[in-house]
Amino acid sequence: SQKIEQNSEALNIQEGKTATLTCNYTNYSPAYLQWYRQDPGRGPVFLLLIRENEKEKRKERLKVTFDTTLKQSLFHITASQPADSATYLCALGNYGGSQGNLIFGKGTKLSVKP
Amino acid sequence: GAGVSQSPSNKVTEKGKDVELRCDPISGHTALYWYRQSLGQGLEFLIYFQGNSAPDKSGLPSDRFSAERTGGSVSTLTIQRTQQEDSAVYLCASSWGLDPDTQYFGPGTRLTVL
């Protein structure tokens, strides 16, 4: 069955450092991958989308890579700030798929300490 | 503009009672999704509505769960004869129905079954 793993349940880093979150998947060949941010008591918020033919996407301090050979996506936050503390979810999708096209991972809770 | 809204924000019920959860999607969005998020777990897909097509109900965990979407807009998720294991946050999301798509989530309804 399809499986998505996000590297750890929690990641603690110091302010100013680069946070790197990992999303691995098996038994699936997604056409695209998305990253969402979820704050406590709120629904997830879309951050970035990367397609299978794209190696890297950037948005301000965020960078996402997508390696279809390794079946892995890396999500980087550079110059991290305490305000970046949240749970980050990866989601895989395929064109024309069912189930709303997205399968979500369990998320990684990032804590950035001042 | 207004985002996805859900009501109630919190619901406490007794085991065996029926509950109805409401979702108001973003105006114009053709797709609507229901997910369940239990503590420490990822988003569990429940049901997906797209336009006038038959809904994808493949994620509903039992026949106690049902959902409808009236007039292609507001949706109601109904849980009959609630059980303690139904306790979770129920999230609704809507989208334009594009491919790939970005889902816009509501704040969720926290359901507690005593």
PDB file of C-alpha atoms in Angstrom:
ATOM      1  CA  SER A   1       0.000   0.000   0.000  1.00  0.00           C
ATOM      2  CA  GLN A   2       1.058   3.623  -0.446  1.00  0.00           C
ATOM      3  CA  LYS A   3       3.140   4.958   2.381  1.00  0.00           C
ATOM      4  CA  ILE A   4       4.448   8.418   3.220  1.00  0.00           C
ATOM      5  CA  GLU A   5       7.010   8.986   5.954  1.00  0.00           C
ATOM      6  CA  GLN A   6       8.130  12.330   7.296  1.00  0.00           C
ATOM      7  CA  ASN A   7      11.564  12.100   8.843  1.00  0.00           C
ATOM      8  CA  SER A   8      10.634  12.675  12.420  1.00  0.00           C
ATOM      9  CA  GLU A   9       7.713  13.673  14.519  1.00  0.00           C
ATOM     10  CA  ALA A  10       9.626  16.638  15.939  1.00  0.00           C
ATOM     11  CA  LEU A  11      12.611  18.730  14.955  1.00  0.00           C
ATOM     12  CA  ASN A  12      14.220  21.305  17.258  1.00  0.00           C
ATOM     13  CA  ILE A  13      16.653  23.872  15.885  1.00  0.00           C
ATOM     14  CA  GLN A  14      18.214  27.171  16.885  1.00  0.00           C
ATOM     15  CA  GLU A  15      17.041  30.453  15.404  1.00  0.00           C
ATOM     16  CA  GLY A  16      19.027  31.450  12.343  1.00  0.00           C
ATOM     17  CA  LYS A  17      19.857  27.879  11.339  1.00  0.00           C
ATOM     18  CA  THR A  18      18.444  26.040   8.332  1.00  0.00           C
ATOM     19  CA  ALA A  19      15.685  23.570   9.067  1.00  0.00           C
ATOM     20  CA  THR A  20      15.523  20.534   6.792  1.00  0.00           C
ATOM     21  CA  LEU A  21      12.439  18.332   6.794  1.00  0.00           C
ATOM     22  CA  THR A  22      12.233  15.075   4.867  1.00  0.00           C
ATOM     23  CA  CYS A  23       9.321  13.364   3.147  1.00  0.00           C
ATOM     24  CA  ASN A  24       9.853   9.818   1.854  1.00  0.00           C
ATOM     25  CA  TYR A  25       7.324   7.702   0.043  1.00  0.00           C
ATOM     26  CA  THR A  26       6.965   4.133  -1.160  1.00  0.00           C
ATOM     27  CA  ASN A  27       4.661   2.237  -3.504  1.00  0.00           C
ATOM     28  CA  TYR A  28       3.650   5.445  -5.193  1.00  0.00           C
ATOM     29  CA  SER A  29       4.710   7.542  -8.165  1.00  0.00           C
ATOM     30  CA  PRO A  30       3.366  11.034  -7.562  1.00  0.00           C
ATOM     31  CA  ALA A  31       3.153  13.567 -10.366  1.00  0.00           C
ATOM     32  CA  TYR A  32       3.535  16.379  -7.855  1.00  0.00           C
ATOM     33  CA  LEU A  33       4.140  17.055  -4.220  1.00  0.00           C
ATOM     34  CA  GLN A  34       2.917  19.818  -1.947  1.00  0.00           C
ATOM     35  CA  TRP A  35       3.995  21.151   1.431  1.00  0.00           C
ATOM     36  CA  TYR A  36       1.543  22.608   3.939  1.00  0.00           C
ATOM     37  CA  ARG A  37       2.002  24.362   7.273  1.00  0.00           C
ATOM     38  CA  GLN A  38      -0.333  23.691  10.184  1.00  0.00           C
ATOM     39  CA  ASP A  39      -0.475  25.771  13.344  1.00  0.00           C
ATOM     40  CA  PRO A  40      -2.158  24.458  16.528  1.00  0.00           C
ATOM     41  CA  GLY A  41      -5.935  24.661  16.333  1.00  0.00           C
ATOM     42  CA  ARG A  42      -5.908  25.593  12.667  1.00  0.00           C
ATOM     43  CA  GLY A  43      -6.231  23.874   9.322  1.00  0.00           C
ATOM     44  CA  PRO A  44      -3.209  23.335   7.060  1.00  0.00           C
ATOM     45  CA  VAL A  45      -2.106  26.192   4.809  1.00  0.00           C
ATOM     46  CA  PHE A  46      -0.551  25.588   1.384  1.00  0.00           C
ATOM     47  CA  LEU A  47       3.096  26.632   0.989  1.00  0.00           C
ATOM     48  CA  LEU A  48       4.664  25.156  -2.143  1.00  0.00           C
ATOM     49  CA  LEU A  49       3.990  22.769  -4.997  1.00  0.00           C
ATOM     50  CA  ILE A  50       6.681  20.958  -6.989  1.00  0.00           C
ATOM     51  CA  ARG A  51       6.087  18.765 -10.025  1.00  0.00           C
ATOM     52  CA  GLU A  52       7.936  15.537 -10.878  1.00  0.00           C
ATOM     53  CA  ASN A  53       9.878  17.212 -13.681  1.00  0.00           C
ATOM     54  CA  GLU A  54      11.105  19.975 -11.359  1.00  0.00           C
ATOM     55  CA  LYS A  55      14.157  19.443  -9.194  1.00  0.00           C
ATOM     56  CA  GLU A  56      13.821  22.469  -6.984  1.00  0.00           C
ATOM     57  CA  LYS A  57      11.379  25.238  -6.089  1.00  0.00           C
ATOM     58  CA  ARG A  58      11.992  28.346  -4.020  1.00  0.00           C
ATOM     59  CA  LYS A  59       9.761  30.857  -2.301  1.00  0.00           C
ATOM     60  CA  GLU A  60      11.382  33.486  -0.101  1.00  0.00           C
ATOM     61  CA  ARG A  61      13.195  31.527   2.678  1.00  0.00           C
ATOM     62  CA  LEU A  62      11.641  28.216   1.601  1.00  0.00           C
ATOM     63  CA  LYS A  63      13.180  25.660  -0.736  1.00  0.00           C
ATOM     64  CA  VAL A  64      11.751  22.323  -1.815  1.00  0.00           C
ATOM     65  CA  THR A  65      13.513  19.565  -3.729  1.00  0.00           C
ATOM     66  CA  PHE A  66      11.920  16.523  -5.339  1.00  0.00           C
ATOM     67  CA  ASP A  67      13.967  13.423  -6.194  1.00  0.00           C
ATOM     68  CA  THR A  68      11.794  10.818  -7.914  1.00  0.00           C
ATOM     69  CA  THR A  69      14.674   8.325  -7.964  1.00  0.00           C
ATOM     70  CA  LEU A  70      15.164   8.472  -4.209  1.00  0.00           C
ATOM     71  CA  LYS A  71      11.402   8.912  -3.748  1.00  0.00           C
ATOM     72  CA  GLN A  72      12.095  11.830  -1.470  1.00  0.00           C
ATOM     73  CA  SER A  73      11.364  15.509  -1.013  1.00  0.00           C
ATOM     74  CA  LEU A  74      13.365  17.846   1.174  1.00  0.00           C
ATOM     75  CA  PHE A  75      11.855  21.020   2.602  1.00  0.00           C
ATOM     76  CA  HIS A  76      14.294  23.699   3.769  1.00  0.00           C
ATOM     77  CA  ILE A  77      13.660  26.842   5.777  1.00  0.00           C
ATOM     78  CA  THR A  78      16.707  29.088   5.780  1.00  0.00           C
ATOM     79  CA  ALA A  79      17.421  31.676   8.484  1.00  0.00           C
ATOM     80  CA  SER A  80      14.745  30.074  10.606  1.00  0.00           C
ATOM     81  CA  GLN A  81      12.726  32.172  13.044  1.00  0.00           C
ATOM     82  CA  PRO A  82      10.613  31.247  16.076  1.00  0.00           C
ATOM     83  CA  ALA A  83       7.568  32.222  13.977  1.00  0.00           C
ATOM     84  CA  ASP A  84       8.391  29.274  11.698  1.00  0.00           C
ATOM     85  CA  SER A  85       7.501  26.914  14.541  1.00  0.00           C
ATOM     86  CA  ALA A  86       4.605  24.770  13.317  1.00  0.00           C
ATOM     87  CA  THR A  87       3.815  21.324  11.941  1.00  0.00           C
ATOM     88  CA  TYR A  88       4.737  20.835   8.299  1.00  0.00           C
ATOM     89  CA  LEU A  89       2.884  18.298   6.153  1.00  0.00           C
ATOM     90  CA  CYS A  90       3.862  16.869   2.809  1.00  0.00           C
ATOM     91  CA  ALA A  91       1.175  15.682   0.413  1.00  0.00           C
ATOM     92  CA  LEU A  92       1.498  13.632  -2.772  1.00  0.00           C
ATOM     93  CA  GLY A  93      -0.770  13.799  -5.768  1.00  0.00           C
ATOM     94  CA  ASN A  94      -1.370  12.454  -9.238  1.00  0.00           C
ATOM     95  CA  TYR A  95      -3.215  13.942 -12.152  1.00  0.00           C
ATOM     96  CA  GLY A  96      -6.752  12.727 -12.473  1.00  0.00           C
ATOM     97  CA  GLY A  97      -6.551  10.829  -9.210  1.00  0.00           C
ATOM     98  CA  SER A  98      -9.371  10.288  -6.777  1.00  0.00           C
ATOM     99  CA  GLN A  99      -9.470  11.091  -3.072  1.00  0.00           C
ATOM    100  CA  GLY A 100      -9.059  14.747  -3.860  1.00  0.00           C
ATOM    101  CA  ASN A 101      -5.769  13.901  -5.534  1.00  0.00           C
ATOM    102  CA  LEU A 102      -3.709  14.289  -2.348  1.00  0.00           C
ATOM    103  CA  ILE A 103      -2.322  11.829   0.192  1.00  0.00           C
ATOM    104  CA  PHE A 104      -0.951  13.516   3.328  1.00  0.00           C
ATOM    105  CA  GLY A 105       1.928  12.539   5.588  1.00  0.00           C
ATOM    106  CA  LYS A 106       1.648  12.740   9.375  1.00  0.00           C
ATOM    107  CA  GLY A 107       3.759  15.867   9.558  1.00  0.00           C
ATOM    108  CA  THR A 108       6.890  17.034  11.335  1.00  0.00           C
ATOM    109  CA  LYS A 109       6.585  19.449  14.249  1.00  0.00           C
ATOM    110  CA  LEU A 110       9.288  22.095  13.949  1.00  0.00           C
ATOM    111  CA  SER A 111      10.340  24.139  16.976  1.00  0.00           C
ATOM    112  CA  VAL A 112      12.706  27.059  16.440  1.00  0.00           C
ATOM    113  CA  LYS A 113      14.309  28.245  19.664  1.00  0.00           C
ATOM    114  CA  PRO A 114      15.415  31.874  20.045  1.00  0.00           C
TER     115      PRO A 114
ATOM    116  CA  GLY B   1     -12.284  37.206   0.847  1.00  0.00           C
ATOM    117  CA  ALA B   2     -13.854  34.733   3.229  1.00  0.00           C
ATOM    118  CA  GLY B   3     -12.119  31.433   3.700  1.00  0.00           C
ATOM    119  CA  VAL B   4     -13.533  28.018   4.480  1.00  0.00           C
ATOM    120  CA  SER B   5     -15.649  28.075   7.617  1.00  0.00           C
ATOM    121  CA  GLN B   6     -16.739  25.193   9.794  1.00  0.00           C
ATOM    122  CA  SER B   7     -19.248  24.903  12.596  1.00  0.00           C
ATOM    123  CA  PRO B   8     -19.337  24.209  15.395  1.00  0.00           C
ATOM    124  CA  SER B   9     -15.706  24.762  16.357  1.00  0.00           C
ATOM    125  CA  ASN B  10     -16.107  22.346  19.244  1.00  0.00           C
ATOM    126  CA  LYS B  11     -18.645  19.617  19.846  1.00  0.00           C
ATOM    127  CA  VAL B  12     -18.947  17.432  22.911  1.00  0.00           C
ATOM    128  CA  THR B  13     -21.436  14.596  22.708  1.00  0.00           C
ATOM    129  CA  GLU B  14     -22.333  11.417  24.462  1.00  0.00           C
ATOM    130  CA  LYS B  15     -21.629   8.012  23.035  1.00  0.00           C
ATOM    131  CA  GLY B  16     -24.496   6.837  20.865  1.00  0.00           C
ATOM    132  CA  LYS B  17     -25.715  10.289  19.864  1.00  0.00           C
ATOM    133  CA  ASP B  18     -25.737  11.579  16.285  1.00  0.00           C
ATOM    134  CA  VAL B  19     -23.762  14.683  15.309  1.00  0.00           C
ATOM    135  CA  GLU B  20     -23.748  16.970  12.280  1.00  0.00           C
ATOM    136  CA  LEU B  21     -20.729  18.987  11.266  1.00  0.00           C
ATOM    137  CA  ARG B  22     -21.045  21.812   8.778  1.00  0.00           C
ATOM    138  CA  CYS B  23     -18.644  23.181   6.176  1.00  0.00           C
ATOM    139  CA  ASP B  24     -19.022  26.379   4.149  1.00  0.00           C
ATOM    140  CA  PRO B  25     -16.480  26.287   1.308  1.00  0.00           C
ATOM    141  CA  ILE B  26     -14.956  29.220  -0.515  1.00  0.00           C
ATOM    142  CA  SER B  27     -17.466  30.611  -2.984  1.00  0.00           C
ATOM    143  CA  GLY B  28     -16.926  29.213  -6.454  1.00  0.00           C
ATOM    144  CA  HIS B  29     -14.875  26.221  -5.372  1.00  0.00           C
ATOM    145  CA  THR B  30     -16.177  23.091  -7.062  1.00  0.00           C
ATOM    146  CA  ALA B  31     -14.308  20.551  -4.975  1.00  0.00           C
ATOM    147  CA  LEU B  32     -14.871  19.851  -1.287  1.00  0.00           C
ATOM    148  CA  TYR B  33     -13.072  17.406   0.989  1.00  0.00           C
ATOM    149  CA  TRP B  34     -13.553  16.062   4.490  1.00  0.00           C
ATOM    150  CA  TYR B  35     -10.619  14.768   6.542  1.00  0.00           C
ATOM    151  CA  ARG B  36     -10.201  13.467  10.066  1.00  0.00           C
ATOM    152  CA  GLN B  37      -7.125  14.232  12.156  1.00  0.00           C
ATOM    153  CA  SER B  38      -6.561  12.330  15.369  1.00  0.00           C
ATOM    154  CA  LEU B  39      -3.940  13.316  17.925  1.00  0.00           C
ATOM    155  CA  GLY B  40      -0.490  12.601  16.537  1.00  0.00           C
ATOM    156  CA  GLN B  41      -1.900  11.266  13.299  1.00  0.00           C
ATOM    157  CA  GLY B  42      -1.935  12.589   9.781  1.00  0.00           C
ATOM    158  CA  LEU B  43      -4.912  13.696   7.805  1.00  0.00           C
ATOM    159  CA  GLU B  44      -7.209  10.770   7.098  1.00  0.00           C
ATOM    160  CA  PHE B  45      -9.232  11.247   3.943  1.00  0.00           C
ATOM    161  CA  LEU B  46     -12.971  10.697   4.401  1.00  0.00           C
ATOM    162  CA  ILE B  47     -14.921  11.909   1.356  1.00  0.00           C
ATOM    163  CA  TYR B  48     -14.490  14.065  -1.747  1.00  0.00           C
ATOM    164  CA  PHE B  49     -17.096  15.999  -3.744  1.00  0.00           C
ATOM    165  CA  GLN B  50     -16.318  17.373  -7.193  1.00  0.00           C
ATOM    166  CA  GLY B  51     -18.985  19.348  -9.004  1.00  0.00           C
ATOM    167  CA  ASN B  52     -21.966  17.218  -9.931  1.00  0.00           C
ATOM    168  CA  SER B  53     -20.019  13.950  -9.986  1.00  0.00           C
ATOM    169  CA  ALA B  54     -20.785  11.143  -7.598  1.00  0.00           C
ATOM    170  CA  PRO B  55     -18.745  11.684  -4.410  1.00  0.00           C
ATOM    171  CA  ASP B  56     -15.721   9.542  -3.635  1.00  0.00           C
ATOM    172  CA  LYS B  57     -16.741   7.917  -0.338  1.00  0.00           C
ATOM    173  CA  SER B  58     -13.849   5.475  -0.213  1.00  0.00           C
ATOM    174  CA  GLY B  59     -12.408   6.975   2.984  1.00  0.00           C
ATOM    175  CA  LEU B  60     -15.504   6.752   5.172  1.00  0.00           C
ATOM    176  CA  PRO B  61     -14.564   4.384   8.024  1.00  0.00           C
ATOM    177  CA  SER B  62     -18.016   2.879   8.536  1.00  0.00           C
ATOM    178  CA  ASP B  63     -21.630   3.198   7.471  1.00  0.00           C
ATOM    179  CA  ARG B  64     -22.213   5.420  10.504  1.00  0.00           C
ATOM    180  CA  PHE B  65     -20.500   8.183   8.544  1.00  0.00           C
ATOM    181  CA  SER B  66     -22.219  10.027   5.711  1.00  0.00           C
ATOM    182  CA  ALA B  67     -21.921  13.385   4.013  1.00  0.00           C
ATOM    183  CA  GLU B  68     -23.882  15.451   1.607  1.00  0.00           C
ATOM    184  CA  ARG B  69     -23.283  18.604  -0.314  1.00  0.00           C
ATOM    185  CA  THR B  70     -26.327  20.664  -1.138  1.00  0.00           C
ATOM    186  CA  GLY B  71     -26.461  22.928  -4.149  1.00  0.00           C
ATOM    187  CA  GLY B  72     -22.796  22.374  -4.820  1.00  0.00           C
ATOM    188  CA  SER B  73     -21.893  24.520  -1.833  1.00  0.00           C
ATOM    189  CA  VAL B  74     -22.432  23.796   1.857  1.00  0.00           C
ATOM    190  CA  SER B  75     -21.607  20.308   3.084  1.00  0.00           C
ATOM    191  CA  THR B  76     -22.693  18.403   6.163  1.00  0.00           C
ATOM    192  CA  LEU B  77     -20.841  15.448   7.644  1.00  0.00           C
ATOM    193  CA  THR B  78     -23.077  13.264   9.787  1.00  0.00           C
ATOM    194  CA  ILE B  79     -21.869  10.692  12.279  1.00  0.00           C
ATOM    195  CA  GLN B  80     -24.542   8.412  13.654  1.00  0.00           C
ATOM    196  CA  ARG B  81     -24.352   6.539  16.950  1.00  0.00           C
ATOM    197  CA  THR B  82     -21.028   8.158  17.825  1.00  0.00           C
ATOM    198  CA  GLN B  83     -18.289   6.101  19.442  1.00  0.00           C
ATOM    199  CA  GLN B  84     -15.363   7.273  21.567  1.00  0.00           C
ATOM    200  CA  GLU B  85     -12.958   6.434  18.740  1.00  0.00           C
ATOM    201  CA  ASP B  86     -14.736   9.033  16.600  1.00  0.00           C
ATOM    202  CA  SER B  87     -13.169  11.748  18.785  1.00  0.00           C
ATOM    203  CA  ALA B  88     -10.903  13.795  16.512  1.00  0.00           C
ATOM    204  CA  VAL B  89     -10.640  17.067  14.633  1.00  0.00           C
ATOM    205  CA  TYR B  90     -12.711  17.020  11.460  1.00  0.00           C
ATOM    206  CA  LEU B  91     -11.279  19.255   8.752  1.00  0.00           C
ATOM    207  CA  CYS B  92     -13.005  20.470   5.630  1.00  0.00           C
ATOM    208  CA  ALA B  93     -11.180  21.831   2.597  1.00  0.00           C
ATOM    209  CA  SER B  94     -12.278  23.242  -0.730  1.00  0.00           C
ATOM    210  CA  SER B  95     -10.546  23.936  -4.024  1.00  0.00           C
ATOM    211  CA  TRP B  96     -11.102  25.018  -7.603  1.00  0.00           C
ATOM    212  CA  GLY B  97     -11.022  21.416  -8.759  1.00  0.00           C
ATOM    213  CA  LEU B  98      -7.895  21.982 -10.836  1.00  0.00           C
ATOM    214  CA  ASP B  99      -5.203  19.401 -11.437  1.00  0.00           C
ATOM    215  CA  PRO B 100      -2.874  19.828  -9.607  1.00  0.00           C
ATOM    216  CA  ASP B 101      -4.822  21.617  -6.973  1.00  0.00           C
ATOM    217  CA  THR B 102      -4.320  23.615  -3.806  1.00  0.00           C
ATOM    218  CA  GLN B 103      -6.666  22.809  -0.962  1.00  0.00           C
ATOM    219  CA  TYR B 104      -7.902  25.558   1.333  1.00  0.00           C
ATOM    220  CA  PHE B 105      -8.702  24.267   4.785  1.00  0.00           C
ATOM    221  CA  GLY B 106     -11.157  25.403   7.391  1.00  0.00           C
ATOM    222  CA  PRO B 107     -10.227  25.622  11.087  1.00  0.00           C
ATOM    223  CA  GLY B 108     -11.807  22.268  11.862  1.00  0.00           C
ATOM    224  CA  THR B 109     -14.380  20.966  14.312  1.00  0.00           C
ATOM    225  CA  ARG B 110     -13.028  19.270  17.422  1.00  0.00           C
ATOM    226  CA  LEU B 111     -15.362  16.406  18.272  1.00  0.00           C
ATOM    227  CA  THR B 112     -15.226  14.794  21.699  1.00  0.00           C
ATOM    228  CA  VAL B 113     -17.327  11.727  22.365  1.00  0.00           C
ATOM    229  CA  LEU B 114     -17.711  10.962  26.072  1.00  0.00           C
TER     230      LEU B 114
END
